[in-house]
């Protein structure tokens, strides 16, 4: 169930240019069993509470009740979060949204594709798939070498290709340029910017593809309607990314 709780910041590191990894600890973490779900983080700046920020789960250790999140420090809220020191309390609401379904047959193959800050949820998903005996491969897309993170972590779970737009690390180009290395997986999971997801919808039209649209999220709790998108069923049917998603089967909503 969704709850609000103060979690303790255990550690925090800048792992790529302006990208932070934070480990949070507390009882609420026991609820965070579904990769692709997200939390809402509220940070105080002095006495001024800032807007809550939606951030997806990157890794969860249920035994130690520790949660890892990765986020880009770009607005006032995430900059204030990045400035916190270990021991600080962080106001967290969650877990929110409908995550990825990791149930697949043992020995089935899954290709996980992340772009930029869409990479983190793929890590938790990959671990859950691996636990079920699924053979995982990854394509991780970034702008340049400075923004690459978690390449080694993914590589311990399965074959991993990094692409960068400028070619300063891995294969030059977009994630779609690396698809040909991976044959025909039983399922494809993706999270990243809209243009990337659109390109994958075309490139993977014969595959069972699931996409997370978390990048388009606003308030995250069903109130702002910034996340509403049309479904393919009719011109008048809509879904909210934050509560009906962020994960959808490709074709379910119009990207
Ligand atoms: Fe605000 Fe969905 S993000 S209603």
Short mmCIF file of N, CA and C in Angstrom, two decimals, residues 176-239:
data_model
loop_
_atom_site.label_atom_id
_atom_site.label_comp_id
_atom_site.label_asym_id
_atom_site.label_seq_id
_atom_site.Cartn_x
_atom_site.Cartn_y
_atom_site.Cartn_z
N UNK A 176 18.66 2.10 -30.76
CA UNK A 176 18.12 1.32 -31.88
C UNK A 176 19.23 0.81 -32.80
N UNK A 177 20.38 1.51 -32.82
CA UNK A 177 21.50 1.07 -33.67
C UNK A 177 22.15 -0.21 -33.14
N UNK A 178 21.85 -0.56 -31.88
CA UNK A 178 22.48 -1.75 -31.29
C UNK A 178 21.53 -2.95 -31.26
N UNK A 179 20.29 -2.76 -31.70
CA UNK A 179 19.29 -3.85 -31.63
C UNK A 179 19.74 -5.10 -32.36
N UNK A 180 20.45 -4.90 -33.47
CA UNK A 180 20.81 -6.05 -34.32
C UNK A 180 21.73 -7.03 -33.62
N UNK A 181 22.41 -6.62 -32.53
CA UNK A 181 23.29 -7.55 -31.81
C UNK A 181 22.51 -8.62 -31.06
N UNK A 182 21.22 -8.40 -30.85
CA UNK A 182 20.51 -9.24 -29.88
C UNK A 182 19.40 -10.13 -30.44
N UNK A 183 19.39 -10.34 -31.75
CA UNK A 183 18.46 -11.31 -32.33
C UNK A 183 17.01 -11.00 -31.99
N UNK A 184 16.25 -12.06 -31.67
CA UNK A 184 14.84 -11.86 -31.35
C UNK A 184 14.55 -12.34 -29.93
N UNK A 185 14.55 -11.41 -28.97
CA UNK A 185 14.26 -11.79 -27.58
C UNK A 185 12.77 -12.12 -27.42
N UNK A 186 12.44 -12.87 -26.35
CA UNK A 186 11.03 -13.19 -26.09
C UNK A 186 10.26 -11.95 -25.63
N UNK A 187 10.97 -11.03 -25.01
CA UNK A 187 10.30 -9.81 -24.55
C UNK A 187 11.29 -8.66 -24.53
N UNK A 188 10.80 -7.45 -24.80
CA UNK A 188 11.64 -6.25 -24.73
C UNK A 188 11.01 -5.29 -23.72
N UNK A 189 11.85 -4.75 -22.85
CA UNK A 189 11.40 -3.74 -21.87
C UNK A 189 12.19 -2.46 -22.13
N UNK A 190 11.54 -1.30 -22.06
CA UNK A 190 12.27 -0.07 -22.34
C UNK A 190 11.79 1.09 -21.47
N UNK A 191 12.73 1.98 -21.15
CA UNK A 191 12.40 3.20 -20.43
C UNK A 191 13.36 4.29 -20.89
N UNK A 192 12.81 5.45 -21.24
CA UNK A 192 13.68 6.53 -21.69
C UNK A 192 12.86 7.64 -22.33
N UNK A 193 13.54 8.56 -23.02
CA UNK A 193 12.85 9.69 -23.63
C UNK A 193 11.85 9.24 -24.71
N UNK A 194 10.83 10.04 -24.91
CA UNK A 194 9.77 9.72 -25.86
C UNK A 194 10.27 9.38 -27.27
N UNK A 195 11.20 10.16 -27.84
CA UNK A 195 11.67 9.81 -29.20
C UNK A 195 12.28 8.40 -29.26
N UNK A 196 12.98 8.01 -28.17
CA UNK A 196 13.56 6.67 -28.12
C UNK A 196 12.45 5.61 -28.10
N UNK A 197 11.42 5.84 -27.29
CA UNK A 197 10.33 4.87 -27.19
C UNK A 197 9.56 4.77 -28.49
N UNK A 198 9.38 5.90 -29.16
CA UNK A 198 8.69 5.89 -30.46
C UNK A 198 9.48 5.07 -31.47
N UNK A 199 10.81 5.29 -31.49
CA UNK A 199 11.66 4.55 -32.42
C UNK A 199 11.61 3.05 -32.13
N UNK A 200 11.54 2.70 -30.85
CA UNK A 200 11.49 1.28 -30.48
C UNK A 200 10.15 0.66 -30.86
N UNK A 201 9.09 1.44 -30.75
CA UNK A 201 7.77 0.92 -31.14
C UNK A 201 7.78 0.47 -32.59
N UNK A 202 8.49 1.24 -33.42
CA UNK A 202 8.59 0.90 -34.84
C UNK A 202 9.55 -0.28 -35.03
N UNK A 203 10.74 -0.18 -34.42
CA UNK A 203 11.77 -1.19 -34.64
C UNK A 203 11.39 -2.54 -34.03
N UNK A 204 10.58 -2.53 -32.96
CA UNK A 204 10.25 -3.78 -32.26
C UNK A 204 8.79 -4.15 -32.45
N UNK A 205 8.21 -3.79 -33.60
CA UNK A 205 6.76 -4.01 -33.73
C UNK A 205 6.38 -5.48 -33.75
N UNK A 206 7.33 -6.37 -34.02
CA UNK A 206 7.00 -7.80 -33.98
C UNK A 206 7.29 -8.41 -32.62
N UNK A 207 7.77 -7.60 -31.68
CA UNK A 207 8.14 -8.12 -30.36
C UNK A 207 7.08 -7.79 -29.32
N UNK A 208 7.15 -8.51 -28.21
CA UNK A 208 6.32 -8.17 -27.05
C UNK A 208 7.08 -7.08 -26.30
N UNK A 209 6.64 -5.84 -26.47
CA UNK A 209 7.38 -4.69 -25.94
C UNK A 209 6.59 -3.98 -24.84
N UNK A 210 7.27 -3.71 -23.73
CA UNK A 210 6.69 -2.93 -22.65
C UNK A 210 7.50 -1.65 -22.47
N UNK A 211 6.84 -0.53 -22.31
CA UNK A 211 7.55 0.74 -22.17
C UNK A 211 7.14 1.44 -20.89
N UNK A 212 8.10 2.13 -20.27
CA UNK A 212 7.78 2.99 -19.14
C UNK A 212 7.86 4.44 -19.59
N UNK A 213 6.76 5.17 -19.36
CA UNK A 213 6.68 6.56 -19.82
C UNK A 213 6.97 7.54 -18.70
N UNK A 214 7.80 7.12 -17.74
CA UNK A 214 7.98 7.95 -16.54
C UNK A 214 8.51 9.34 -16.84
N UNK A 215 9.20 9.48 -17.97
CA UNK A 215 9.75 10.80 -18.29
C UNK A 215 8.68 11.87 -18.42
N UNK A 216 7.46 11.45 -18.78
CA UNK A 216 6.39 12.43 -19.00
C UNK A 216 5.58 12.74 -17.75
N UNK A 217 6.06 12.28 -16.62
CA UNK A 217 5.29 12.42 -15.39
C UNK A 217 5.34 13.84 -14.83
N UNK A 218 4.24 14.31 -14.25
CA UNK A 218 4.20 15.60 -13.57
C UNK A 218 4.17 15.38 -12.07
N UNK A 219 2.99 15.61 -11.48
CA UNK A 219 2.84 15.49 -10.03
C UNK A 219 3.06 14.07 -9.53
N UNK A 220 2.73 13.08 -10.35
CA UNK A 220 2.94 11.69 -9.98
C UNK A 220 1.83 11.05 -9.18
N UNK A 221 0.83 11.82 -8.77
CA UNK A 221 -0.20 11.26 -7.90
C UNK A 221 -1.63 11.48 -8.44
N UNK A 222 -1.76 11.72 -9.73
CA UNK A 222 -3.10 11.78 -10.30
C UNK A 222 -3.79 13.13 -10.24
N UNK A 223 -3.07 14.17 -9.82
CA UNK A 223 -3.74 15.46 -9.58
C UNK A 223 -3.57 16.50 -10.69
N UNK A 224 -2.45 16.48 -11.41
CA UNK A 224 -2.15 17.60 -12.33
C UNK A 224 -2.66 17.36 -13.75
N UNK A 225 -2.87 16.12 -14.12
CA UNK A 225 -3.32 15.72 -15.46
C UNK A 225 -2.29 16.00 -16.56
N UNK A 226 -1.07 16.39 -16.17
CA UNK A 226 -0.02 16.65 -17.16
C UNK A 226 0.38 15.37 -17.89
N UNK A 227 0.06 14.23 -17.31
CA UNK A 227 0.56 12.96 -17.83
C UNK A 227 -0.46 12.22 -18.68
N UNK A 228 -1.62 12.81 -18.87
CA UNK A 228 -2.70 12.11 -19.57
C UNK A 228 -2.31 11.81 -21.02
N UNK A 229 -2.56 10.60 -21.48
CA UNK A 229 -2.31 10.30 -22.88
C UNK A 229 -3.44 9.48 -23.47
N UNK A 230 -3.57 9.58 -24.78
CA UNK A 230 -4.67 8.93 -25.49
C UNK A 230 -4.38 7.44 -25.65
N UNK A 231 -5.42 6.64 -25.66
CA UNK A 231 -5.23 5.22 -25.94
C UNK A 231 -5.56 4.97 -27.41
N UNK A 232 -5.15 3.80 -27.88
CA UNK A 232 -5.43 3.46 -29.28
C UNK A 232 -6.85 2.94 -29.47
N UNK A 233 -7.57 2.72 -28.37
CA UNK A 233 -8.92 2.17 -28.47
C UNK A 233 -9.89 3.13 -29.14
N UNK A 234 -9.85 4.40 -28.72
CA UNK A 234 -10.78 5.37 -29.30
C UNK A 234 -10.21 6.77 -29.10
N UNK A 235 -10.84 7.75 -29.74
CA UNK A 235 -10.37 9.13 -29.65
C UNK A 235 -10.67 9.76 -28.30
N UNK A 236 -11.53 9.14 -27.54
CA UNK A 236 -11.94 9.76 -26.28
C UNK A 236 -11.46 9.01 -25.05
N UNK A 237 -10.72 7.91 -25.26
CA UNK A 237 -10.24 7.15 -24.11
C UNK A 237 -8.85 7.62 -23.71
N UNK A 238 -8.67 7.87 -22.41
CA UNK A 238 -7.39 8.38 -21.91
C UNK A 238 -6.86 7.53 -20.77
N UNK A 239 -5.56 7.58 -20.58
CA UNK A 239 -4.96 6.94 -19.41
C UNK A 239 -4.01 7.93 -18.75
#
